[in-house]
mmCIF file with all atom_site columns, C-alpha atoms in Angstrom:
data_model
loop_
_atom_site.group_PDB
_atom_site.id
_atom_site.type_symbol
_atom_site.label_atom_id
_atom_site.label_alt_id
_atom_site.label_comp_id
_atom_site.label_asym_id
_atom_site.label_entity_id
_atom_site.label_seq_id
_atom_site.pdbx_PDB_ins_code
_atom_site.Cartn_x
_atom_site.Cartn_y
_atom_site.Cartn_z
_atom_site.occupancy
_atom_site.B_iso_or_equiv
_atom_site.pdbx_formal_charge
_atom_site.auth_seq_id
_atom_site.auth_comp_id
_atom_site.auth_asym_id
_atom_site.auth_atom_id
_atom_site.pdbx_PDB_model_num
ATOM 1   C CA . MET U 1 1   ? 92.149  40.410 239.212 1.00 50.00 ? 7   MET U CA 1
ATOM 2   C CA . ARG U 1 2   ? 90.459  38.998 242.297 1.00 61.00 ? 8   ARG U CA 1
ATOM 3   C CA . SER U 1 3   ? 88.081  36.656 240.275 1.00 67.00 ? 9   SER U CA 1
ATOM 4   C CA . LYS U 1 4   ? 91.113  34.750 238.944 1.00 70.00 ? 10  LYS U CA 1
ATOM 5   C CA . ARG U 1 5   ? 92.664  31.726 240.555 1.00 76.00 ? 11  ARG U CA 1
ATOM 6   C CA . LEU U 1 6   ? 96.301  31.920 241.258 1.00 78.00 ? 12  LEU U CA 1
ATOM 7   C CA . ASP U 1 7   ? 97.264  29.397 238.536 1.00 80.00 ? 13  ASP U CA 1
ATOM 8   C CA . GLU U 1 8   ? 94.849  30.958 235.942 1.00 81.00 ? 14  GLU U CA 1
ATOM 9   C CA . LEU U 1 9   ? 96.458  32.975 233.050 1.00 83.00 ? 15  LEU U CA 1
ATOM 10  C CA . LEU U 1 10  ? 95.304  36.597 232.318 1.00 80.00 ? 16  LEU U CA 1
ATOM 11  C CA . ASN U 1 11  ? 93.810  36.789 228.787 1.00 81.00 ? 17  ASN U CA 1
ATOM 12  C CA . TRP U 1 12  ? 92.623  39.917 226.721 1.00 80.00 ? 18  TRP U CA 1
ATOM 13  C CA . GLU U 1 13  ? 89.050  39.666 228.078 1.00 82.00 ? 19  GLU U CA 1
ATOM 14  C CA . GLY U 1 14  ? 90.517  39.863 231.680 1.00 82.00 ? 20  GLY U CA 1
ATOM 15  C CA . ILE U 1 15  ? 92.559  42.788 230.759 1.00 79.00 ? 21  ILE U CA 1
ATOM 16  C CA . GLN U 1 16  ? 89.497  44.643 229.358 1.00 79.00 ? 22  GLN U CA 1
ATOM 17  C CA . LYS U 1 17  ? 87.760  44.267 232.693 1.00 84.00 ? 23  LYS U CA 1
ATOM 18  C CA . MET U 1 18  ? 90.504  45.951 234.649 1.00 88.00 ? 24  MET U CA 1
ATOM 19  C CA . ARG U 1 19  ? 89.352  49.522 233.716 1.00 89.00 ? 25  ARG U CA 1
ATOM 20  C CA . TYR U 1 20  ? 91.348  51.704 236.122 1.00 92.00 ? 26  TYR U CA 1
ATOM 21  C CA . SER U 1 21  ? 94.559  49.671 235.617 1.00 90.00 ? 27  SER U CA 1
ATOM 22  C CA . TRP U 1 22  ? 93.986  50.156 231.859 1.00 87.00 ? 28  TRP U CA 1
ATOM 23  C CA . MET U 1 23  ? 93.555  53.860 232.253 1.00 93.00 ? 29  MET U CA 1
ATOM 24  C CA . VAL U 1 24  ? 96.738  54.132 234.230 1.00 94.00 ? 30  VAL U CA 1
ATOM 25  C CA . ALA U 1 25  ? 98.678  52.180 231.600 1.00 91.00 ? 31  ALA U CA 1
ATOM 26  C CA . CYS U 1 26  ? 97.229  54.422 228.791 1.00 91.00 ? 32  CYS U CA 1
ATOM 27  C CA . GLU U 1 27  ? 98.190  57.540 230.703 1.00 94.00 ? 33  GLU U CA 1
ATOM 28  C CA . ALA U 1 28  ? 101.600 56.222 231.186 1.00 94.00 ? 34  ALA U CA 1
ATOM 29  C CA . LEU U 1 29  ? 101.997 55.439 227.626 1.00 92.00 ? 35  LEU U CA 1
ATOM 30  C CA . ARG U 1 30  ? 100.733 58.863 226.741 1.00 93.00 ? 36  ARG U CA 1
ATOM 31  C CA . LEU U 1 31  ? 103.419 60.540 228.823 1.00 94.00 ? 37  LEU U CA 1
ATOM 32  C CA . ALA U 1 32  ? 106.201 58.229 227.784 1.00 91.00 ? 38  ALA U CA 1
ATOM 33  C CA . PRO U 1 33  ? 105.420 56.397 224.513 1.00 89.00 ? 39  PRO U CA 1
ATOM 34  C CA . PRO U 1 34  ? 107.691 53.514 223.735 1.00 85.00 ? 40  PRO U CA 1
ATOM 35  C CA . VAL U 1 35  ? 107.807 54.505 220.084 1.00 82.00 ? 41  VAL U CA 1
ATOM 36  C CA . GLN U 1 36  ? 109.602 57.784 219.369 1.00 83.00 ? 42  GLN U CA 1
ATOM 37  C CA . GLY U 1 37  ? 108.242 58.239 215.970 1.00 83.00 ? 43  GLY U CA 1
ATOM 38  C CA . THR U 1 38  ? 107.589 56.807 212.582 1.00 83.00 ? 44  THR U CA 1
ATOM 39  C CA . PHE U 1 39  ? 107.832 57.816 208.918 1.00 86.00 ? 45  PHE U CA 1
ATOM 40  C CA . ARG U 1 40  ? 104.768 58.232 206.674 1.00 85.00 ? 46  ARG U CA 1
ATOM 41  C CA . GLU U 1 41  ? 104.415 58.976 202.925 1.00 90.00 ? 47  GLU U CA 1
ATOM 42  C CA . ALA U 1 42  ? 102.057 61.806 201.891 1.00 92.00 ? 48  ALA U CA 1
ATOM 43  C CA . ILE U 1 43  ? 99.415  60.336 199.753 1.00 94.00 ? 49  ILE U CA 1
ATOM 44  C CA . THR U 1 44  ? 98.300  63.699 198.440 1.00 95.00 ? 50  THR U CA 1
ATOM 45  C CA . ASP U 1 45  ? 99.704  67.360 198.451 1.00 96.00 ? 51  ASP U CA 1
ATOM 46  C CA . PHE U 1 46  ? 98.727  69.183 201.665 1.00 93.00 ? 52  PHE U CA 1
ATOM 47  C CA . ALA U 1 47  ? 99.576  72.359 203.372 1.00 93.00 ? 53  ALA U CA 1
ATOM 48  C CA . TYR U 1 48  ? 100.768 72.429 207.018 1.00 88.00 ? 54  TYR U CA 1
ATOM 49  C CA . SER U 1 49  ? 101.739 75.544 208.957 1.00 88.00 ? 55  SER U CA 1
ATOM 50  C CA . GLY U 1 50  ? 102.348 77.544 205.716 1.00 93.00 ? 56  GLY U CA 1
ATOM 51  C CA . PHE U 1 51  ? 104.334 74.816 204.045 1.00 93.00 ? 57  PHE U CA 1
ATOM 52  C CA . THR U 1 52  ? 103.108 72.692 201.149 1.00 95.00 ? 58  THR U CA 1
ATOM 53  C CA . ILE U 1 53  ? 103.981 68.981 201.517 1.00 94.00 ? 59  ILE U CA 1
ATOM 54  C CA . PRO U 1 54  ? 104.092 67.244 198.012 1.00 96.00 ? 60  PRO U CA 1
ATOM 55  C CA . LYS U 1 55  ? 102.644 63.912 197.365 1.00 95.00 ? 61  LYS U CA 1
ATOM 56  C CA . GLY U 1 56  ? 105.157 61.102 197.848 1.00 94.00 ? 62  GLY U CA 1
ATOM 57  C CA . TRP U 1 57  ? 107.389 63.099 200.336 1.00 94.00 ? 63  TRP U CA 1
ATOM 58  C CA . LYS U 1 58  ? 108.304 61.237 203.539 1.00 92.00 ? 64  LYS U CA 1
ATOM 59  C CA . THR U 1 59  ? 107.218 62.926 206.728 1.00 88.00 ? 65  THR U CA 1
ATOM 60  C CA . HIS U 1 60  ? 108.191 62.059 210.308 1.00 88.00 ? 66  HIS U CA 1
ATOM 61  C CA . TRP U 1 61  ? 105.481 61.875 212.914 1.00 84.00 ? 67  TRP U CA 1
ATOM 62  C CA . THR U 1 62  ? 105.887 61.516 216.692 1.00 87.00 ? 68  THR U CA 1
ATOM 63  C CA . PRO U 1 63  ? 103.315 60.693 219.334 1.00 88.00 ? 69  PRO U CA 1
ATOM 64  C CA . HIS U 1 64  ? 104.563 63.710 221.369 1.00 86.00 ? 70  HIS U CA 1
ATOM 65  C CA . SER U 1 65  ? 103.024 65.936 218.741 1.00 86.00 ? 71  SER U CA 1
ATOM 66  C CA . THR U 1 66  ? 99.575  65.074 220.053 1.00 89.00 ? 72  THR U CA 1
ATOM 67  C CA . HIS U 1 67  ? 100.144 63.564 223.425 1.00 92.00 ? 73  HIS U CA 1
ATOM 68  C CA . LYS U 1 68  ? 101.594 66.775 224.762 1.00 92.00 ? 74  LYS U CA 1
ATOM 69  C CA . ASP U 1 69  ? 99.307  69.178 222.917 1.00 93.00 ? 75  ASP U CA 1
ATOM 70  C CA . PRO U 1 70  ? 96.937  71.043 225.322 1.00 95.00 ? 76  PRO U CA 1
ATOM 71  C CA . LYS U 1 71  ? 94.560  71.340 222.385 1.00 93.00 ? 77  LYS U CA 1
ATOM 72  C CA . TYR U 1 72  ? 93.894  67.666 222.787 1.00 93.00 ? 78  TYR U CA 1
ATOM 73  C CA . PHE U 1 73  ? 94.934  66.821 226.397 1.00 94.00 ? 79  PHE U CA 1
ATOM 74  C CA . LEU U 1 74  ? 94.078  69.593 229.071 1.00 93.00 ? 80  LEU U CA 1
ATOM 75  C CA . ASP U 1 75  ? 97.265  70.080 231.211 1.00 95.00 ? 81  ASP U CA 1
ATOM 76  C CA . PRO U 1 76  ? 99.366  67.687 229.233 1.00 95.00 ? 82  PRO U CA 1
ATOM 77  C CA . GLU U 1 77  ? 102.250 67.305 231.654 1.00 95.00 ? 83  GLU U CA 1
ATOM 78  C CA . LYS U 1 78  ? 99.905  66.164 234.562 1.00 96.00 ? 84  LYS U CA 1
ATOM 79  C CA . PHE U 1 79  ? 99.588  62.377 235.207 1.00 97.00 ? 85  PHE U CA 1
ATOM 80  C CA . ASP U 1 80  ? 95.706  61.981 235.019 1.00 96.00 ? 86  ASP U CA 1
ATOM 81  C CA . PRO U 1 81  ? 94.295  58.431 234.248 1.00 96.00 ? 87  PRO U CA 1
ATOM 82  C CA . SER U 1 82  ? 90.711  59.817 234.307 1.00 95.00 ? 88  SER U CA 1
ATOM 83  C CA . ARG U 1 83  ? 91.570  61.246 230.701 1.00 93.00 ? 89  ARG U CA 1
ATOM 84  C CA . PHE U 1 84  ? 90.732  57.751 229.495 1.00 93.00 ? 90  PHE U CA 1
ATOM 85  C CA . GLU U 1 85  ? 87.229  57.360 231.221 1.00 92.00 ? 91  GLU U CA 1
ATOM 86  C CA . GLY U 1 86  ? 84.205  56.800 228.968 1.00 88.00 ? 92  GLY U CA 1
ATOM 87  C CA . SER U 1 87  ? 85.147  57.136 225.307 1.00 86.00 ? 93  SER U CA 1
ATOM 88  C CA . GLY U 1 88  ? 88.568  58.527 226.043 1.00 86.00 ? 94  GLY U CA 1
ATOM 89  C CA . PRO U 1 89  ? 90.472  61.079 223.991 1.00 89.00 ? 95  PRO U CA 1
ATOM 90  C CA . ALA U 1 90  ? 89.492  62.037 220.399 1.00 88.00 ? 96  ALA U CA 1
ATOM 91  C CA . PRO U 1 91  ? 90.416  59.684 217.704 1.00 86.00 ? 97  PRO U CA 1
ATOM 92  C CA . TYR U 1 92  ? 94.041  59.734 216.351 1.00 83.00 ? 98  TYR U CA 1
ATOM 93  C CA . THR U 1 93  ? 95.226  61.794 219.334 1.00 88.00 ? 99  THR U CA 1
ATOM 94  C CA . PHE U 1 94  ? 96.450  58.793 221.391 1.00 89.00 ? 100 PHE U CA 1
ATOM 95  C CA . VAL U 1 95  ? 98.645  56.517 219.313 1.00 85.00 ? 101 VAL U CA 1
ATOM 96  C CA . PRO U 1 96  ? 101.366 55.276 221.663 1.00 80.00 ? 102 PRO U CA 1
ATOM 97  C CA . LEU U 1 97  ? 102.213 51.914 220.066 1.00 74.00 ? 103 LEU U CA 1
ATOM 98  C CA . LEU U 1 98  ? 101.400 52.295 216.246 1.00 65.00 ? 104 LEU U CA 1
ATOM 99  C CA . PHE U 1 99  ? 99.754  48.905 216.387 1.00 57.00 ? 105 PHE U CA 1
ATOM 100 C CA . ARG U 1 100 ? 96.744  47.277 218.140 1.00 53.00 ? 106 ARG U CA 1
ATOM 101 C CA . LEU U 1 101 ? 97.799  45.947 221.587 1.00 50.00 ? 107 LEU U CA 1
ATOM 102 C CA . GLU U 1 102 ? 95.412  43.122 221.643 1.00 50.00 ? 108 GLU U CA 1
ATOM 103 C CA . LYS U 1 103 ? 97.009  41.666 218.546 1.00 53.00 ? 109 LYS U CA 1
ATOM 104 C CA . ALA U 1 104 ? 100.374 41.722 220.506 1.00 53.00 ? 110 ALA U CA 1
ATOM 105 C CA . ILE U 1 105 ? 99.022  39.261 223.188 1.00 55.00 ? 111 ILE U CA 1
ATOM 106 C CA . PRO U 1 106 ? 99.209  35.948 221.580 1.00 56.00 ? 112 PRO U CA 1
ATOM 107 C CA . ASP U 1 107 ? 96.561  33.176 222.070 1.00 60.00 ? 113 ASP U CA 1
ATOM 108 C CA . GLU U 1 108 ? 99.309  30.487 222.141 1.00 59.00 ? 114 GLU U CA 1
ATOM 109 C CA . LYS U 1 109 ? 101.852 29.914 224.827 1.00 62.00 ? 115 LYS U CA 1
ATOM 110 C CA . ILE U 1 110 ? 105.436 30.903 223.912 1.00 60.00 ? 116 ILE U CA 1
ATOM 111 C CA . ILE U 1 111 ? 107.996 28.168 224.007 1.00 64.00 ? 117 ILE U CA 1
ATOM 112 C CA . TYR U 1 112 ? 111.453 29.341 224.826 1.00 64.00 ? 118 TYR U CA 1
ATOM 113 C CA . ASN U 1 113 ? 114.151 26.766 223.902 1.00 67.00 ? 119 ASN U CA 1
ATOM 114 C CA . PRO U 1 114 ? 117.584 28.271 223.817 1.00 69.00 ? 120 PRO U CA 1
ATOM 115 C CA . ASN U 1 115 ? 120.392 26.197 222.277 1.00 70.00 ? 121 ASN U CA 1
ATOM 116 C CA . LEU U 1 116 ? 123.937 27.297 222.830 1.00 67.00 ? 122 LEU U CA 1
ATOM 117 C CA . VAL U 1 117 ? 126.212 27.092 219.854 1.00 66.00 ? 123 VAL U CA 1
ATOM 118 C CA . PRO U 1 118 ? 129.960 27.720 220.283 1.00 68.00 ? 124 PRO U CA 1
ATOM 119 C CA . ALA U 1 119 ? 131.839 30.128 218.067 1.00 71.00 ? 125 ALA U CA 1
ATOM 120 C CA . SER U 1 120 ? 133.457 27.147 216.111 1.00 75.00 ? 126 SER U CA 1
ATOM 121 C CA . GLY U 1 121 ? 130.228 25.906 215.212 1.00 72.00 ? 127 GLY U CA 1
ATOM 122 C CA . LEU U 1 122 ? 129.889 22.676 217.155 1.00 72.00 ? 128 LEU U CA 1
ATOM 123 C CA . PRO U 1 123 ? 126.324 22.516 218.370 1.00 67.00 ? 129 PRO U CA 1
ATOM 124 C CA . ILE U 1 124 ? 125.651 21.421 221.985 1.00 69.00 ? 130 ILE U CA 1
ATOM 125 C CA . CYS U 1 125 ? 122.513 20.529 223.899 1.00 76.00 ? 131 CYS U CA 1
ATOM 126 C CA . ILE U 1 126 ? 121.932 21.445 227.577 1.00 79.00 ? 132 ILE U CA 1
ATOM 127 C CA . GLU U 1 127 ? 119.203 19.613 229.318 1.00 84.00 ? 133 GLU U CA 1
ATOM 128 C CA . PRO U 1 128 ? 117.903 20.716 232.893 1.00 83.00 ? 134 PRO U CA 1
ATOM 129 C CA . ARG U 1 129 ? 118.582 18.193 235.631 1.00 83.00 ? 135 ARG U CA 1
ATOM 130 C CA . ILE U 1 130 ? 116.215 18.297 238.656 1.00 74.00 ? 136 ILE U CA 1
#
């Protein structure tokens, strides 16, 4: 973002202002979702495509079932970030991550402190020297 200084970190509010970049990211996630699917449990009996799914049965759901469906996305194989302009796609048709992305961006800095441990179990500590 042009309004940020070079040493300033990007936060969730800043990401939300980057509308076109966000639309490109969403379209990339629609075409190639990082999650290939998940299992869900039927909470009630229901019919689908002529089959009855009983309550309690496990079902497998994949984002491709809606992301590549022309009923929800016109010309689904085409890369078109404008699909996400305005209010975007209909609810529950775009679910690439299975969790809310803003919850994945922590407010705290992550501290990475690797410690090497030999196979025999003797701990060692490595300190950087500048």
